[in-house]
Short mmCIF file of C-alpha atoms and ligand atoms in Angstrom, two decimals:
data_model
loop_
_atom_site.label_atom_id
_atom_site.label_comp_id
_atom_site.label_asym_id
_atom_site.label_seq_id
_atom_site.Cartn_x
_atom_site.Cartn_y
_atom_site.Cartn_z
CA MET L 183 -32.41 -7.15 52.02
CA PRO L 184 -31.06 -11.15 52.01
CA ALA L 185 -28.88 -10.28 55.38
CA THR L 186 -32.30 -10.01 57.24
CA TYR L 187 -33.66 -12.30 55.86
CA ASN L 188 -30.98 -14.60 57.13
CA ALA L 189 -30.18 -12.79 60.37
CA ALA L 190 -32.90 -13.15 61.73
CA PHE L 191 -33.19 -16.63 60.60
CA ARG L 192 -29.96 -17.41 61.92
CA LEU L 193 -31.09 -17.02 65.18
CA MET L 194 -33.94 -19.98 64.81
CA ASN L 195 -33.22 -23.59 65.36
CA ASN L 196 -31.05 -25.08 62.00
CA LEU L 197 -32.63 -27.97 63.30
CA ASP L 198 -35.69 -26.77 63.02
CA LEU L 199 -34.93 -26.16 59.10
CA LEU L 200 -33.56 -29.85 58.30
CA ASN L 201 -37.23 -31.09 59.56
CA ARG L 202 -39.10 -28.78 57.53
CA SER L 203 -37.20 -29.74 54.85
CA ARG L 204 -37.77 -33.29 55.12
CA ALA L 205 -41.83 -32.26 55.65
CA ALA L 206 -42.17 -30.31 52.79
CA VAL L 207 -39.14 -30.66 50.31
CA TRP L 208 -39.24 -33.92 48.43
CA HIS L 209 -35.45 -33.79 47.60
CA PRO L 210 -34.59 -35.02 44.58
CA CYS L 211 -32.60 -38.83 43.45
CA THR L 212 -33.12 -39.32 47.00
CA GLN L 213 -34.88 -42.56 49.05
CA MET L 214 -36.10 -39.89 51.85
CA LYS L 215 -36.18 -42.22 54.85
CA HIS L 216 -32.38 -41.90 54.74
CA HIS L 217 -32.93 -38.81 55.95
CA GLU L 218 -34.16 -40.22 58.89
CA THR L 219 -30.57 -40.78 60.15
CA LEU L 220 -28.14 -38.44 57.29
CA PRO L 221 -29.16 -34.98 57.96
CA LEU L 222 -29.74 -32.61 55.32
CA VAL L 223 -27.00 -30.14 54.33
CA PRO L 224 -28.48 -26.56 55.24
CA ILE L 225 -26.64 -23.70 53.43
CA GLU L 226 -27.24 -20.24 53.83
CA ARG L 227 -25.02 -18.41 51.07
CA GLY L 228 -22.38 -19.50 48.70
CA ALA L 229 -19.28 -17.32 46.99
CA GLY L 230 -16.55 -18.65 44.71
CA PRO L 231 -16.26 -22.15 45.18
CA TRP L 232 -17.70 -22.23 48.72
CA LEU L 233 -20.84 -23.18 49.87
CA TYR L 234 -21.30 -21.54 53.95
CA ASP L 235 -23.93 -23.19 56.66
CA PHE L 236 -25.72 -20.98 59.06
CA ASP L 237 -22.89 -21.82 61.69
CA GLY L 238 -20.03 -20.30 59.17
CA LYS L 239 -19.19 -24.00 58.29
CA ARG L 240 -17.80 -24.24 54.43
CA TYR L 241 -17.58 -26.68 52.01
CA LEU L 242 -15.92 -27.20 48.69
CA ASP L 243 -18.59 -27.16 46.05
CA ALA L 244 -16.21 -30.21 44.02
CA VAL L 245 -18.77 -31.14 42.53
CA SER L 246 -19.92 -27.58 40.82
CA SER L 247 -23.51 -28.50 42.43
CA TRP L 248 -24.46 -31.26 40.08
CA TRP L 249 -22.22 -30.00 37.17
CA VAL L 250 -24.04 -26.74 36.57
CA ASN L 251 -21.38 -24.12 38.18
CA LEU L 252 -18.37 -22.82 36.67
CA PHE L 253 -17.54 -19.57 37.69
CA GLY L 254 -18.27 -19.73 41.33
CA HIS L 255 -21.50 -19.16 43.82
CA CYS L 256 -22.25 -15.35 43.42
CA ASN L 257 -20.12 -14.72 41.20
CA PRO L 258 -20.31 -10.51 40.64
CA ARG L 259 -20.10 -10.23 37.30
CA ILE L 260 -23.33 -12.82 36.67
CA ASN L 261 -24.78 -11.21 39.19
CA ALA L 262 -24.56 -7.20 38.35
CA ALA L 263 -26.11 -8.92 34.92
CA LEU L 264 -29.05 -10.46 36.17
CA LYS L 265 -29.87 -7.60 38.37
CA ASP L 266 -29.95 -5.18 35.55
CA GLN L 267 -32.10 -7.53 33.33
CA LEU L 268 -34.36 -7.95 36.62
CA ASP L 269 -35.24 -3.87 36.31
CA THR L 270 -35.72 -4.20 32.54
CA LEU L 271 -37.42 -7.62 31.77
CA GLU L 272 -38.03 -10.51 33.72
CA HIS L 273 -39.88 -12.70 30.84
CA VAL L 274 -42.13 -12.93 28.00
CA ILE L 275 -43.64 -15.39 26.28
CA LEU L 276 -41.48 -16.39 23.05
CA ALA L 277 -43.99 -17.31 20.82
CA GLY L 278 -45.02 -14.62 18.56
CA PHE L 279 -42.27 -12.71 20.93
CA THR L 280 -38.65 -11.74 21.67
CA GLN L 281 -36.61 -9.76 23.35
CA ARG L 282 -32.76 -8.75 23.55
CA PRO L 283 -30.83 -11.57 25.49
CA VAL L 284 -32.56 -14.41 23.59
CA VAL L 285 -31.57 -12.99 20.48
CA GLU L 286 -27.86 -12.29 21.35
CA LEU L 287 -27.40 -15.26 22.97
CA SER L 288 -28.85 -17.66 20.15
CA GLU L 289 -26.04 -15.48 17.59
CA ARG L 290 -23.39 -16.09 19.78
CA LEU L 291 -24.01 -19.64 20.22
CA ALA L 292 -24.18 -20.47 16.56
CA GLN L 293 -21.01 -18.17 16.49
CA LEU L 294 -19.27 -20.76 19.07
CA SER L 295 -20.76 -24.24 17.51
CA GLY L 296 -21.49 -23.38 13.77
CA LEU L 297 -24.64 -24.55 14.01
CA GLY L 298 -28.15 -22.34 14.68
CA HIS L 299 -31.65 -21.85 15.34
CA ALA L 300 -31.57 -22.34 19.00
CA PHE L 301 -34.52 -23.91 20.44
CA TYR L 302 -34.49 -22.92 23.93
CA GLY L 303 -35.81 -25.29 26.90
CA SER L 304 -36.08 -25.12 30.74
CA ASP L 305 -33.17 -28.34 31.83
CA GLY L 306 -31.34 -30.77 30.11
CA ALA L 307 -34.35 -33.62 29.93
CA SER L 308 -36.34 -31.15 27.99
CA ALA L 309 -33.50 -30.40 25.74
CA THR L 310 -32.76 -34.19 24.85
CA GLU L 311 -36.93 -34.48 24.30
CA ILE L 312 -36.43 -31.90 21.92
CA ALA L 313 -33.80 -32.98 19.79
CA LEU L 314 -35.28 -36.64 19.76
CA LYS L 315 -38.51 -35.35 18.53
CA MET L 316 -36.74 -33.01 15.89
CA SER L 317 -34.94 -35.57 14.51
CA PHE L 318 -37.51 -38.01 14.22
CA HIS L 319 -40.06 -35.10 12.61
CA TYR L 320 -36.94 -34.12 10.14
CA TRP L 321 -37.02 -37.55 8.57
CA ARG L 322 -41.12 -37.47 8.77
CA ASN L 323 -41.38 -34.03 6.76
CA ARG L 324 -38.54 -35.46 4.30
CA GLY L 325 -40.62 -38.24 3.59
CA ARG L 326 -38.83 -41.48 5.60
CA PRO L 327 -41.46 -41.85 8.46
CA GLY L 328 -39.94 -45.32 9.35
CA LYS L 329 -37.37 -43.96 10.74
CA THR L 330 -38.53 -43.97 14.50
CA ARG L 331 -35.13 -45.40 16.53
CA PHE L 332 -32.96 -43.69 18.59
CA VAL L 333 -29.33 -45.94 19.56
CA SER L 334 -27.05 -44.76 22.42
CA LEU L 335 -24.29 -46.08 24.09
CA ALA L 336 -24.47 -48.37 27.05
CA ASN L 337 -24.08 -46.34 29.97
CA GLY L 338 -25.43 -43.10 28.35
CA TYR L 339 -27.21 -40.86 30.68
CA HIS L 340 -29.57 -37.97 28.96
CA GLY L 341 -31.60 -37.20 31.66
CA GLU L 342 -34.79 -38.33 32.98
CA THR L 343 -37.91 -38.03 31.82
CA VAL L 344 -39.92 -40.35 29.97
CA GLY L 345 -38.53 -40.24 26.57
CA ALA L 346 -35.04 -38.99 27.40
CA LEU L 347 -35.19 -42.04 30.04
CA ALA L 348 -35.53 -44.66 26.93
CA VAL L 349 -32.19 -43.50 25.43
CA THR L 350 -30.71 -43.39 28.80
CA ASP L 351 -28.60 -46.37 30.06
CA VAL L 352 -28.21 -46.18 33.83
CA ALA L 353 -29.96 -48.99 35.55
CA ILE L 354 -30.84 -47.61 38.69
CA PHE L 355 -33.04 -45.01 37.36
CA LYS L 356 -34.64 -47.10 34.83
CA ASN L 357 -34.99 -50.11 35.31
CA THR L 358 -38.31 -49.32 37.14
CA TYR L 359 -39.66 -47.31 34.86
CA ALA L 360 -39.06 -50.02 31.73
CA PRO L 361 -42.77 -50.68 30.90
CA LEU L 362 -43.50 -46.82 30.39
CA LEU L 363 -40.44 -46.97 28.51
CA ARG L 364 -40.04 -46.76 24.38
CA ALA L 365 -37.47 -49.36 23.76
CA GLY L 366 -34.14 -48.09 22.37
CA VAL L 367 -31.32 -49.64 21.50
CA GLN L 368 -27.69 -49.33 23.09
CA VAL L 369 -24.63 -50.42 21.27
CA PRO L 370 -21.30 -50.90 23.82
CA THR L 371 -19.75 -48.32 24.85
CA PRO L 372 -15.98 -46.56 24.09
CA ASP L 373 -15.31 -46.04 27.97
CA TRP L 374 -11.83 -47.36 27.86
CA ARG L 375 -12.55 -48.72 31.61
CA HIS L 376 -13.82 -52.03 29.31
CA ALA L 377 -10.85 -52.13 26.85
CA ALA L 378 -8.94 -54.77 26.77
CA PRO L 379 -5.93 -55.43 28.85
CA GLY L 380 -2.92 -53.97 27.08
CA GLU L 381 -5.43 -52.28 24.19
CA SER L 382 -5.08 -48.42 24.13
CA PRO L 383 -8.40 -46.23 24.22
CA ARG L 384 -7.72 -45.43 21.02
CA ASP L 385 -7.59 -48.71 19.53
CA PHE L 386 -10.51 -49.51 21.97
CA ALA L 387 -12.66 -46.78 20.42
CA VAL L 388 -11.84 -47.99 16.79
CA ARG L 389 -13.29 -51.38 18.02
CA ARG L 390 -16.23 -49.79 19.25
CA ALA L 391 -16.97 -47.84 16.38
CA ALA L 392 -17.04 -50.39 14.22
CA ASP L 393 -19.81 -52.23 16.73
CA LEU L 394 -21.57 -49.27 15.81
CA ARG L 395 -21.34 -49.08 12.15
CA ASN L 396 -22.34 -52.83 12.17
CA HIS L 397 -25.36 -52.13 13.79
CA LEU L 398 -26.05 -48.53 11.82
CA LYS L 399 -25.31 -51.05 8.73
CA LYS L 400 -28.86 -53.18 9.10
CA HIS L 401 -30.66 -51.18 10.88
CA HIS L 402 -30.51 -47.56 9.70
CA HIS L 403 -34.02 -47.54 8.05
CA GLU L 404 -35.14 -47.04 11.11
CA THR L 405 -33.15 -45.50 13.09
CA ALA L 406 -33.89 -41.42 12.93
CA ALA L 407 -30.15 -40.67 15.50
CA LEU L 408 -27.44 -41.86 17.21
CA ILE L 409 -27.35 -39.61 20.71
CA LEU L 410 -24.35 -39.65 22.57
CA GLU L 411 -22.31 -37.66 25.44
CA PRO L 412 -19.06 -36.51 23.47
CA LEU L 413 -15.77 -37.69 25.62
CA VAL L 414 -16.81 -38.22 28.97
CA GLN L 415 -20.22 -40.41 30.15
CA GLY L 416 -20.73 -38.71 33.35
CA ALA L 417 -23.29 -39.92 34.87
CA ALA L 418 -21.72 -43.68 34.26
CA GLY L 419 -18.88 -42.89 35.96
CA MET L 420 -17.02 -40.16 34.04
CA GLY L 421 -16.03 -42.79 32.01
CA MET L 422 -13.67 -41.36 29.33
CA TYR L 423 -13.26 -42.09 25.60
CA HIS L 424 -10.84 -41.24 22.97
CA PRO L 425 -12.36 -38.59 20.67
CA GLU L 426 -11.28 -41.22 17.66
CA TYR L 427 -15.02 -42.51 18.19
CA LEU L 428 -16.89 -39.76 17.60
CA ARG L 429 -15.17 -39.34 14.47
CA LEU L 430 -15.94 -42.63 13.61
CA ALA L 431 -19.42 -42.72 14.58
CA ARG L 432 -20.05 -39.08 12.64
CA ALA L 433 -18.50 -40.58 9.67
CA ALA L 434 -20.80 -43.77 10.24
CA CYS L 435 -23.91 -41.66 10.94
CA ASP L 436 -23.35 -39.53 7.30
CA GLU L 437 -22.39 -43.05 5.35
CA PHE L 438 -26.25 -44.48 7.11
CA GLU L 439 -28.25 -41.55 6.73
CA VAL L 440 -28.38 -41.21 10.67
CA HIS L 441 -28.51 -37.84 12.57
CA LEU L 442 -25.46 -37.65 15.27
CA ILE L 443 -26.88 -35.40 18.56
CA ALA L 444 -24.27 -34.60 21.07
CA ASP L 445 -25.44 -34.50 24.25
CA GLU L 446 -22.96 -31.92 25.75
CA ILE L 447 -25.13 -31.00 28.75
CA ALA L 448 -22.27 -31.92 31.55
CA VAL L 449 -19.35 -31.41 28.57
CA GLY L 450 -20.23 -28.12 27.17
CA PHE L 451 -18.97 -24.97 28.09
CA GLY L 452 -15.30 -25.66 28.77
CA ARG L 453 -15.51 -28.98 30.52
CA THR L 454 -13.28 -31.01 29.00
CA GLY L 455 -10.49 -28.13 27.66
CA THR L 456 -12.62 -27.51 24.56
CA PHE L 457 -15.76 -25.11 24.40
CA PHE L 458 -17.40 -27.45 23.35
CA ALA L 459 -16.29 -31.55 23.50
CA HIS L 460 -16.95 -32.59 20.19
CA GLU L 461 -14.60 -30.49 18.74
CA GLN L 462 -12.05 -32.35 20.03
CA ALA L 463 -12.78 -34.85 17.09
CA ALA L 464 -13.21 -31.80 14.31
CA ILE L 465 -16.58 -32.76 14.16
CA ARG L 466 -19.60 -31.39 13.89
CA PRO L 467 -22.95 -33.10 15.38
CA ASP L 468 -26.50 -32.56 13.39
CA PHE L 469 -27.86 -31.28 17.01
CA LEU L 470 -26.08 -30.41 19.84
CA CYS L 471 -28.14 -30.30 23.07
CA LEU L 472 -26.68 -27.45 25.92
CA SER L 473 -27.87 -27.06 29.30
CA LYS L 474 -25.77 -27.13 33.21
CA GLY L 475 -22.89 -24.92 32.54
CA ILE L 476 -25.24 -22.38 30.02
CA THR L 477 -25.97 -19.90 32.83
CA GLY L 478 -23.12 -20.57 34.80
CA GLY L 479 -25.74 -22.78 37.37
CA TYR L 480 -27.81 -19.54 38.33
CA LEU L 481 -31.34 -20.33 35.91
CA PRO L 482 -32.39 -23.68 34.25
CA LEU L 483 -31.99 -22.97 30.72
CA SER L 484 -31.28 -25.63 27.71
CA ALA L 485 -30.74 -25.37 24.13
CA VAL L 486 -30.87 -27.60 21.29
CA LEU L 487 -29.02 -26.18 18.45
CA THR L 488 -29.40 -27.31 14.84
CA ARG L 489 -28.09 -27.33 11.44
CA GLU L 490 -29.92 -25.57 8.20
CA GLY L 491 -30.73 -27.85 6.59
CA VAL L 492 -32.62 -29.57 9.75
CA TYR L 493 -34.36 -26.02 10.12
CA GLN L 494 -35.12 -25.88 6.46
CA ALA L 495 -37.24 -29.35 6.80
CA PHE L 496 -39.75 -27.54 9.01
CA TYR L 497 -39.59 -24.20 7.22
CA HIS L 498 -43.05 -24.89 4.98
CA ASP L 499 -46.64 -23.29 4.65
CA GLU L 500 -48.53 -25.99 6.57
CA MET L 501 -48.75 -25.95 10.41
CA ALA L 502 -47.95 -29.06 11.07
CA LYS L 503 -44.54 -29.30 9.38
CA GLY L 504 -43.28 -26.62 12.15
CA PHE L 505 -42.02 -28.09 14.88
CA LEU L 506 -44.92 -27.46 17.62
CA HIS L 507 -43.32 -28.10 20.40
CA SER L 508 -43.21 -25.52 23.73
CA HIS L 509 -42.08 -25.06 27.26
CA SER L 510 -43.90 -21.77 29.51
CA TYR L 511 -40.30 -20.69 30.65
CA THR L 512 -38.76 -20.96 26.56
CA GLY L 513 -36.29 -18.52 26.18
CA ASN L 514 -36.59 -16.68 29.41
CA ALA L 515 -35.34 -13.65 29.42
CA LEU L 516 -33.45 -13.57 32.83
CA ALA L 517 -31.49 -17.09 31.88
CA CYS L 518 -30.16 -16.03 28.82
CA ARG L 519 -28.95 -12.95 30.28
CA ALA L 520 -27.35 -14.91 32.74
CA ALA L 521 -25.55 -17.38 29.86
CA LEU L 522 -24.94 -14.38 28.00
CA ALA L 523 -22.68 -13.34 30.84
CA VAL L 524 -21.39 -16.76 31.62
CA LEU L 525 -19.98 -16.41 27.44
CA ASP L 526 -18.47 -12.52 28.18
CA ILE L 527 -16.41 -14.35 31.27
CA PHE L 528 -15.35 -16.86 28.50
CA ALA L 529 -14.45 -14.49 26.05
CA GLU L 530 -12.39 -11.59 28.65
CA ASP L 531 -10.99 -13.56 31.14
CA GLN L 532 -9.93 -16.51 27.89
CA VAL L 533 -11.17 -18.76 30.18
CA ILE L 534 -10.09 -22.16 27.88
CA GLU L 535 -6.63 -21.08 27.52
CA ALA L 536 -6.84 -20.50 31.66
CA ASN L 537 -8.15 -23.71 32.05
CA ARG L 538 -5.37 -25.56 30.05
CA ALA L 539 -3.19 -23.91 32.61
CA LYS L 540 -5.11 -24.95 35.48
CA THR L 541 -5.39 -28.70 34.66
CA ALA L 542 -1.80 -29.04 33.90
CA ARG L 543 -0.51 -27.74 37.05
CA PHE L 544 -3.78 -29.35 38.77
CA ASN L 545 -2.44 -32.59 37.29
CA GLU L 546 0.85 -32.38 38.73
CA LEU L 547 -0.70 -31.53 42.25
CA LEU L 548 -2.93 -34.30 42.07
CA THR L 549 0.48 -36.90 41.56
CA PRO L 550 -0.05 -38.17 45.00
CA LEU L 551 -3.76 -39.54 44.32
CA ALA L 552 -2.98 -40.75 41.07
CA ASN L 553 -0.05 -43.11 42.22
CA HIS L 554 -1.86 -44.21 45.27
CA PRO L 555 -1.95 -47.98 45.57
CA ARG L 556 -6.05 -48.17 46.51
CA LEU L 557 -6.93 -46.10 43.29
CA ALA L 558 -7.34 -47.87 39.62
CA ASN L 559 -7.95 -45.84 36.39
CA PHE L 560 -6.89 -42.11 37.39
CA ARG L 561 -7.81 -40.21 34.28
CA ASN L 562 -8.40 -36.71 33.46
CA SER L 563 -10.45 -34.72 31.32
CA GLY L 564 -10.29 -30.83 31.18
CA MET L 565 -11.83 -29.84 34.44
CA ILE L 566 -12.83 -33.47 35.23
CA TRP L 567 -10.66 -35.93 37.56
CA ALA L 568 -11.82 -39.20 38.29
CA PHE L 569 -11.16 -42.55 39.72
CA GLU L 570 -12.00 -45.70 41.03
CA VAL L 571 -11.26 -46.79 44.59
CA ASN L 572 -10.60 -50.83 45.45
CA ASN L 573 -12.55 -52.94 47.50
CA ALA L 574 -14.90 -50.44 48.52
CA PRO L 575 -17.52 -51.20 50.93
CA ALA L 576 -21.33 -51.34 49.98
CA ASP L 577 -22.00 -48.02 51.31
CA PHE L 578 -19.05 -46.41 50.09
CA ALA L 579 -20.74 -43.38 48.40
CA ARG L 580 -22.75 -42.63 50.97
CA ARG L 581 -19.62 -43.04 53.36
CA PHE L 582 -17.57 -41.13 51.82
CA PHE L 583 -19.81 -38.20 51.13
CA GLU L 584 -20.41 -37.65 55.05
CA GLU L 585 -16.49 -37.86 55.90
CA GLY L 586 -15.68 -35.19 53.18
CA LEU L 587 -18.16 -32.72 54.75
CA ARG L 588 -16.13 -33.65 57.69
CA ARG L 589 -13.42 -32.20 55.82
CA GLU L 590 -14.92 -29.21 54.65
CA ILE L 591 -15.67 -30.65 50.93
CA LEU L 592 -18.89 -31.53 48.84
CA LEU L 593 -17.87 -34.69 46.93
CA ARG L 594 -20.79 -37.22 45.91
CA PRO L 595 -18.99 -40.59 44.76
CA ILE L 596 -20.82 -42.69 41.59
CA GLY L 597 -20.15 -46.05 43.37
CA ASN L 598 -16.92 -47.05 43.75
CA THR L 599 -15.71 -43.79 41.34
CA VAL L 600 -14.53 -40.50 43.25
CA TYR L 601 -14.65 -37.78 40.87
CA PHE L 602 -13.87 -34.10 40.81
CA MET L 603 -15.95 -31.34 39.08
CA PRO L 604 -14.80 -28.19 40.24
CA PRO L 605 -15.89 -24.85 38.82
CA TYR L 606 -13.34 -23.31 37.06
CA VAL L 607 -12.53 -20.78 39.51
CA VAL L 608 -11.26 -23.25 42.23
CA GLY L 609 -7.39 -22.62 43.04
CA GLU L 610 -4.10 -24.43 43.82
CA THR L 611 -4.95 -24.32 47.72
CA GLU L 612 -8.37 -25.33 47.21
CA MET L 613 -7.47 -28.24 44.82
CA ALA L 614 -4.39 -29.19 47.79
CA HIS L 615 -7.33 -29.32 50.02
CA LEU L 616 -9.49 -31.64 48.55
CA GLN L 617 -6.67 -34.18 47.75
CA ALA L 618 -5.68 -33.92 51.26
CA ALA L 619 -8.68 -34.46 51.95
CA VAL L 620 -9.33 -37.58 50.15
CA LEU L 621 -5.99 -38.64 51.37
CA ASP L 622 -7.18 -38.69 54.76
CA ILE L 623 -10.26 -40.58 53.64
CA LEU L 624 -8.82 -43.27 52.30
CA ASN L 625 -6.47 -43.79 54.70
CA GLN L 626 -9.67 -43.95 57.16
CA PHE L 627 -11.22 -46.38 54.91
CA GLU L 628 -8.03 -48.41 55.21
CA LYS L 629 -8.93 -48.70 59.27
C1 PLP C 93 -27.81 -33.68 33.42
C2 PLP C 93 -27.35 -34.60 32.18
C3 PLP C 93 -28.83 -34.64 31.22
C4 PLP C 93 -30.15 -33.93 32.13
O1 PLP C 93 -30.03 -32.43 32.49
P1 PLP C 93 -31.21 -32.18 33.57
O2 PLP C 93 -31.37 -30.75 33.81
O3 PLP C 93 -30.97 -32.86 34.87
O4 PLP C 93 -32.75 -32.35 33.50
C5 PLP C 93 -28.83 -35.02 30.17
N1 PLP C 93 -27.58 -35.02 29.73
C6 PLP C 93 -26.72 -35.25 29.97
C7 PLP C 93 -25.38 -35.94 29.86
C8 PLP C 93 -26.32 -34.63 31.59
O5 PLP C 93 -25.53 -34.94 32.14
#
């Protein structure tokens, strides 16, 4: 039992675990040398929105463990579903075989999105790869092999594998690998932080959509798809934009026969206040990429859903016209079962409605932060809050993170942007704690 596993361990030196981790594990998105001075945080267990270390110290997981967790750690309902699945079927090859969780999940995602034919991968970046390849291959199967280019938004993020990185526009991830990447085109972002003084987010979105339309007008012959993050550009520092941009982007894609790929890897599953973010523009993309929250933060899984017309372009007697793409763990039964438990919670607890009420209460509660003179661009979309800290020192993100840990909160600023992306089970007490801690840290920085 895990209890024994950890009890024996607790007797050992914690430091030992950190050193062993530094020696044996190459941690993601990390300059490992920094861990000479910045200790790793050892986590023993999680419960609800809290993580606990081996000394019983706790941390509020205000970033949902990199935006994946929806209903807390060790959620009893997801746990029960997984335990049941574990004793039934853990995994089976999905080529030539099928199983109940993958079928049910695909049906339910289709009901929710109005798209279908779910194709599975194991993480967000692989969903991006799948959508890009499918779009290109669709045009080829339809006799338009010249449509090979992809357009994305400035500051967009779609994952870090070589294909996904080509449509990503975040310098720190991209610059080093530029010689490996196929050139993509970025059109200006509708993120309203870049609006002219006095320009409304909507007017700015309309202006930037005109830039997009101009680009597609010139380049549609060679363009397969536009890929974007609906409403919130996460890795750009929670850059938010008006839904009118999505509506106009959809119209421009229709006008010039270019696919629209909605990367809802971060914003899907209720994050922005609707089940999918693109619903707020009353549009439907041609491809929908999902991951992160799909399993409630339990297991790696991603899915790409598409239109019937796209599927039909691959449905053929000829093998090579099919989508010959695969990942070993495609449609993993355990991961799909976790995803089904997540969808059950959404339905049974009416999570979208409940979150709307929570968002309203939290917005009231966070007024002192919103009005803080040191902060700029306080913004909210569903269960995401973000703001910039003016005059932040160069090592702000790292120092803020360390100060957060001291105050029982886990926050990882992006540059001088602080954001909250808590699991949906977070309560008012915890949000109040979060705000008090952040105000305290900001005062600390002033000294
Ligand atoms: C996280 C993220 C990805 C990549 O997902 P991974 O699972 O980290 O590969 C792609 N797109 C968006 C919008 C993301 O936030």
